[in-house]
Short mmCIF file of N, CA and C in Angstrom, two decimals:
data_model
loop_
_atom_site.label_atom_id
_atom_site.label_comp_id
_atom_site.label_asym_id
_atom_site.label_seq_id
_atom_site.Cartn_x
_atom_site.Cartn_y
_atom_site.Cartn_z
N UNK Z 29 70.43 86.14 -258.69
CA UNK Z 29 70.40 85.47 -257.46
C UNK Z 29 71.69 85.67 -256.65
N UNK Z 30 72.25 86.85 -256.65
CA UNK Z 30 73.49 87.08 -256.04
C UNK Z 30 73.46 86.92 -254.57
N UNK Z 31 72.27 87.19 -253.93
CA UNK Z 31 72.25 87.20 -252.46
C UNK Z 31 71.63 85.94 -251.87
N UNK Z 32 71.16 85.06 -252.70
CA UNK Z 32 70.56 83.82 -252.17
C UNK Z 32 71.74 82.88 -251.86
N UNK Z 33 71.57 82.05 -250.77
CA UNK Z 33 72.56 81.05 -250.46
C UNK Z 33 72.19 79.84 -251.32
N UNK Z 34 72.82 79.66 -252.42
CA UNK Z 34 72.48 78.62 -253.36
C UNK Z 34 72.66 77.23 -252.74
N UNK Z 35 73.63 77.04 -251.88
CA UNK Z 35 73.87 75.75 -251.25
C UNK Z 35 72.59 75.34 -250.43
N UNK Z 36 72.11 76.32 -249.63
CA UNK Z 36 70.91 76.02 -248.87
C UNK Z 36 69.67 75.86 -249.75
N UNK Z 37 69.53 76.66 -250.82
CA UNK Z 37 68.38 76.62 -251.74
C UNK Z 37 68.37 75.23 -252.41
N UNK Z 38 69.50 74.76 -252.90
CA UNK Z 38 69.53 73.48 -253.64
C UNK Z 38 69.29 72.36 -252.59
N UNK Z 39 69.97 72.32 -251.46
CA UNK Z 39 69.78 71.28 -250.49
C UNK Z 39 68.30 71.12 -250.06
N UNK Z 40 67.68 72.29 -249.82
CA UNK Z 40 66.26 72.23 -249.41
C UNK Z 40 65.35 71.76 -250.50
N UNK Z 41 65.55 72.22 -251.71
CA UNK Z 41 64.70 71.87 -252.84
C UNK Z 41 64.78 70.38 -253.23
N UNK Z 42 65.95 69.77 -253.12
CA UNK Z 42 66.11 68.40 -253.55
C UNK Z 42 65.39 67.41 -252.68
N UNK Z 43 65.07 67.81 -251.37
CA UNK Z 43 64.34 66.91 -250.45
C UNK Z 43 62.94 67.28 -250.20
N UNK Z 44 62.46 68.29 -250.91
CA UNK Z 44 61.07 68.79 -250.70
C UNK Z 44 60.19 68.25 -251.80
N UNK Z 45 58.95 67.90 -251.51
CA UNK Z 45 58.01 67.54 -252.50
C UNK Z 45 56.61 67.90 -252.13
N UNK Z 46 55.76 67.97 -253.10
CA UNK Z 46 54.32 68.32 -252.88
C UNK Z 46 53.67 67.06 -252.22
N UNK Z 47 52.95 67.25 -251.19
CA UNK Z 47 52.33 66.10 -250.46
C UNK Z 47 51.26 65.35 -251.27
N UNK Z 48 50.81 66.05 -252.39
CA UNK Z 48 49.76 65.43 -253.22
C UNK Z 48 50.33 64.58 -254.29
N UNK Z 49 51.65 64.59 -254.48
CA UNK Z 49 52.31 63.80 -255.53
C UNK Z 49 53.47 62.98 -254.95
N UNK Z 50 53.87 61.97 -255.61
CA UNK Z 50 55.07 61.18 -255.11
C UNK Z 50 56.30 62.09 -255.14
N UNK Z 51 57.32 61.63 -254.42
CA UNK Z 51 58.59 62.38 -254.48
C UNK Z 51 59.10 62.38 -255.92
N UNK Z 52 59.85 63.41 -256.28
CA UNK Z 52 60.52 63.44 -257.58
C UNK Z 52 61.80 62.62 -257.53
N UNK Z 53 61.79 61.47 -258.05
CA UNK Z 53 62.96 60.59 -257.95
C UNK Z 53 64.22 61.16 -258.62
N UNK Z 54 64.02 61.92 -259.67
CA UNK Z 54 65.23 62.59 -260.27
C UNK Z 54 65.84 63.51 -259.36
N UNK Z 55 65.09 64.28 -258.55
CA UNK Z 55 65.60 65.20 -257.58
C UNK Z 55 66.28 64.37 -256.45
N UNK Z 56 65.68 63.32 -256.01
CA UNK Z 56 66.25 62.46 -254.95
C UNK Z 56 67.56 61.87 -255.41
N UNK Z 57 67.69 61.54 -256.68
CA UNK Z 57 68.89 60.99 -257.18
C UNK Z 57 70.11 62.01 -257.14
N UNK Z 58 69.76 63.29 -257.06
CA UNK Z 58 70.78 64.35 -257.07
C UNK Z 58 71.24 64.66 -255.63
N UNK Z 59 70.56 64.11 -254.59
CA UNK Z 59 71.02 64.27 -253.24
C UNK Z 59 72.36 63.65 -253.08
N UNK Z 60 73.31 64.43 -252.51
CA UNK Z 60 74.68 64.04 -252.46
C UNK Z 60 75.56 64.69 -253.57
N UNK Z 61 74.84 65.23 -254.54
CA UNK Z 61 75.61 65.95 -255.63
C UNK Z 61 75.18 67.39 -255.59
N UNK Z 62 74.84 67.95 -254.54
CA UNK Z 62 74.35 69.32 -254.40
C UNK Z 62 75.35 70.33 -254.98
N UNK Z 63 76.68 70.12 -254.77
CA UNK Z 63 77.63 71.08 -255.30
C UNK Z 63 77.59 71.11 -256.83
N UNK Z 64 77.38 70.01 -257.48
CA UNK Z 64 77.27 70.05 -258.96
C UNK Z 64 75.96 70.76 -259.40
N UNK Z 65 74.87 70.59 -258.63
CA UNK Z 65 73.59 71.25 -258.99
C UNK Z 65 73.81 72.80 -258.76
N UNK Z 66 74.48 73.17 -257.69
CA UNK Z 66 74.72 74.58 -257.41
C UNK Z 66 75.51 75.19 -258.59
N UNK Z 67 76.54 74.41 -259.01
CA UNK Z 67 77.37 74.96 -260.10
C UNK Z 67 76.57 75.10 -261.39
N UNK Z 68 75.75 74.09 -261.69
CA UNK Z 68 74.85 74.12 -262.91
C UNK Z 68 73.91 75.33 -262.81
N UNK Z 69 73.15 75.42 -261.66
CA UNK Z 69 72.18 76.54 -261.56
C UNK Z 69 72.81 77.79 -261.51
N UNK Z 70 73.95 77.95 -260.80
CA UNK Z 70 74.66 79.24 -260.71
C UNK Z 70 75.04 79.75 -262.05
N UNK Z 71 75.55 78.83 -262.93
CA UNK Z 71 75.90 79.32 -264.28
C UNK Z 71 74.69 79.72 -265.13
N UNK Z 72 73.55 79.03 -264.91
CA UNK Z 72 72.33 79.45 -265.55
C UNK Z 72 71.86 80.80 -265.04
N UNK Z 73 71.96 81.06 -263.76
CA UNK Z 73 71.50 82.28 -263.15
C UNK Z 73 72.32 83.50 -263.56
N UNK Z 74 73.55 83.30 -263.96
CA UNK Z 74 74.42 84.36 -264.40
C UNK Z 74 74.14 84.75 -265.84
N UNK Z 75 73.46 83.94 -266.59
CA UNK Z 75 73.01 84.27 -267.97
C UNK Z 75 71.56 84.67 -268.03
N UNK Z 76 71.06 84.75 -269.19
CA UNK Z 76 69.65 84.97 -269.40
C UNK Z 76 68.93 83.67 -269.10
N UNK Z 77 68.18 83.53 -268.06
CA UNK Z 77 67.58 82.34 -267.61
C UNK Z 77 66.24 82.15 -268.36
N UNK Z 78 66.14 81.06 -269.08
CA UNK Z 78 64.88 80.76 -269.86
C UNK Z 78 64.01 79.78 -269.06
N UNK Z 79 62.83 80.16 -268.72
CA UNK Z 79 61.92 79.32 -267.93
C UNK Z 79 61.13 78.41 -268.82
N UNK Z 80 60.92 77.23 -268.35
CA UNK Z 80 60.03 76.31 -269.06
C UNK Z 80 58.66 76.26 -268.49
N UNK Z 81 57.65 75.94 -269.31
CA UNK Z 81 56.30 75.92 -268.82
C UNK Z 81 56.09 74.74 -267.82
N UNK Z 82 55.17 74.94 -266.88
CA UNK Z 82 54.87 73.91 -265.98
C UNK Z 82 54.02 72.77 -266.58
N UNK Z 83 54.06 71.63 -265.96
CA UNK Z 83 53.22 70.55 -266.25
C UNK Z 83 51.97 70.65 -265.34
N UNK Z 84 50.87 70.26 -265.82
CA UNK Z 84 49.69 70.27 -264.94
C UNK Z 84 49.11 68.88 -264.80
N UNK Z 85 49.07 68.42 -263.56
CA UNK Z 85 48.45 67.13 -263.22
C UNK Z 85 47.13 67.39 -262.54
N UNK Z 86 46.16 66.47 -262.57
CA UNK Z 86 44.93 66.66 -261.94
C UNK Z 86 44.84 65.61 -260.80
N UNK Z 87 44.66 66.07 -259.53
CA UNK Z 87 44.38 65.20 -258.45
C UNK Z 87 42.93 65.10 -258.15
N UNK Z 88 42.49 63.84 -258.02
CA UNK Z 88 41.05 63.60 -257.83
C UNK Z 88 40.66 64.10 -256.40
N UNK Z 89 39.48 64.72 -256.35
CA UNK Z 89 38.92 65.16 -255.10
C UNK Z 89 37.61 64.39 -254.97
N UNK Z 90 37.50 63.60 -253.93
CA UNK Z 90 36.31 62.69 -253.68
C UNK Z 90 35.04 63.53 -253.85
N UNK Z 91 34.24 63.15 -254.85
CA UNK Z 91 32.91 63.79 -255.03
C UNK Z 91 33.00 65.20 -255.58
N UNK Z 92 34.17 65.74 -255.84
CA UNK Z 92 34.21 67.12 -256.23
C UNK Z 92 35.08 67.35 -257.53
N UNK Z 93 35.25 66.34 -258.32
CA UNK Z 93 35.99 66.49 -259.54
C UNK Z 93 37.51 66.35 -259.34
N UNK Z 94 38.32 67.22 -259.95
CA UNK Z 94 39.70 67.16 -259.89
C UNK Z 94 40.30 68.53 -259.58
N UNK Z 95 41.48 68.53 -258.94
CA UNK Z 95 42.16 69.78 -258.62
C UNK Z 95 43.47 69.76 -259.48
N UNK Z 96 43.73 70.89 -260.17
CA UNK Z 96 44.96 71.05 -260.92
C UNK Z 96 46.13 71.26 -260.06
N UNK Z 97 47.23 70.60 -260.27
CA UNK Z 97 48.47 70.83 -259.60
C UNK Z 97 49.58 71.08 -260.62
N UNK Z 98 50.19 72.24 -260.43
CA UNK Z 98 51.25 72.65 -261.35
C UNK Z 98 52.57 72.07 -260.85
N UNK Z 99 53.31 71.45 -261.82
CA UNK Z 99 54.57 70.86 -261.46
C UNK Z 99 55.69 71.64 -262.23
N UNK Z 100 56.49 72.32 -261.48
CA UNK Z 100 57.58 73.14 -262.09
C UNK Z 100 58.81 72.26 -262.16
N UNK Z 101 59.65 72.57 -263.12
CA UNK Z 101 60.96 71.93 -263.27
C UNK Z 101 61.93 72.34 -262.23
N UNK Z 102 63.03 71.61 -262.14
CA UNK Z 102 64.02 71.94 -261.08
C UNK Z 102 64.56 73.32 -261.14
N UNK Z 103 64.88 73.82 -262.28
CA UNK Z 103 65.44 75.20 -262.34
C UNK Z 103 64.41 76.24 -261.95
N UNK Z 104 63.17 76.05 -262.35
CA UNK Z 104 62.15 77.01 -261.97
C UNK Z 104 61.88 76.98 -260.45
N UNK Z 105 61.94 75.78 -259.87
CA UNK Z 105 61.72 75.64 -258.42
C UNK Z 105 62.87 76.27 -257.67
N UNK Z 106 64.11 76.08 -258.13
CA UNK Z 106 65.26 76.67 -257.49
C UNK Z 106 65.19 78.20 -257.58
N UNK Z 107 64.86 78.67 -258.74
CA UNK Z 107 64.68 80.16 -258.88
C UNK Z 107 63.66 80.68 -257.95
N UNK Z 108 62.51 80.05 -257.87
CA UNK Z 108 61.49 80.46 -256.94
C UNK Z 108 61.91 80.43 -255.49
N UNK Z 109 62.52 79.30 -255.06
CA UNK Z 109 62.96 79.12 -253.68
C UNK Z 109 64.00 80.15 -253.33
N UNK Z 110 64.94 80.45 -254.35
CA UNK Z 110 65.93 81.45 -254.05
C UNK Z 110 65.36 82.84 -253.93
N UNK Z 111 64.40 83.18 -254.81
CA UNK Z 111 63.78 84.55 -254.72
C UNK Z 111 63.03 84.66 -253.36
N UNK Z 112 62.36 83.66 -252.89
CA UNK Z 112 61.65 83.74 -251.64
C UNK Z 112 62.64 83.82 -250.51
N UNK Z 113 63.75 83.12 -250.57
CA UNK Z 113 64.76 83.20 -249.49
C UNK Z 113 65.31 84.56 -249.38
N UNK Z 114 65.53 85.24 -250.51
CA UNK Z 114 66.00 86.62 -250.52
C UNK Z 114 64.98 87.57 -249.85
N UNK Z 115 63.75 87.31 -250.22
CA UNK Z 115 62.63 88.20 -249.66
C UNK Z 115 62.57 88.04 -248.18
N UNK Z 116 62.55 86.72 -247.73
CA UNK Z 116 62.43 86.49 -246.27
C UNK Z 116 63.57 86.96 -245.51
N UNK Z 117 64.72 86.99 -246.04
CA UNK Z 117 65.95 87.49 -245.33
C UNK Z 117 65.83 88.99 -245.25
#
């Protein structure tokens, strides 16, 4: 992730959430500490980054069963957002 602006990636990800789920309070608690998150994630990105499996929640659909929602961890979401920002640039 040499070309992604990690400051922007981290700032955007910490205040973004899926509209079908409540905000991630752990992410919200990190708002104001973006530089520490950038440092942590930057050091991970310089090494072999090991991704964790997503959690799957099921959101009820009225009269139509349930819809699976994949919840990625913070490092996986930062990696995804960073890769997308590089592609969009």
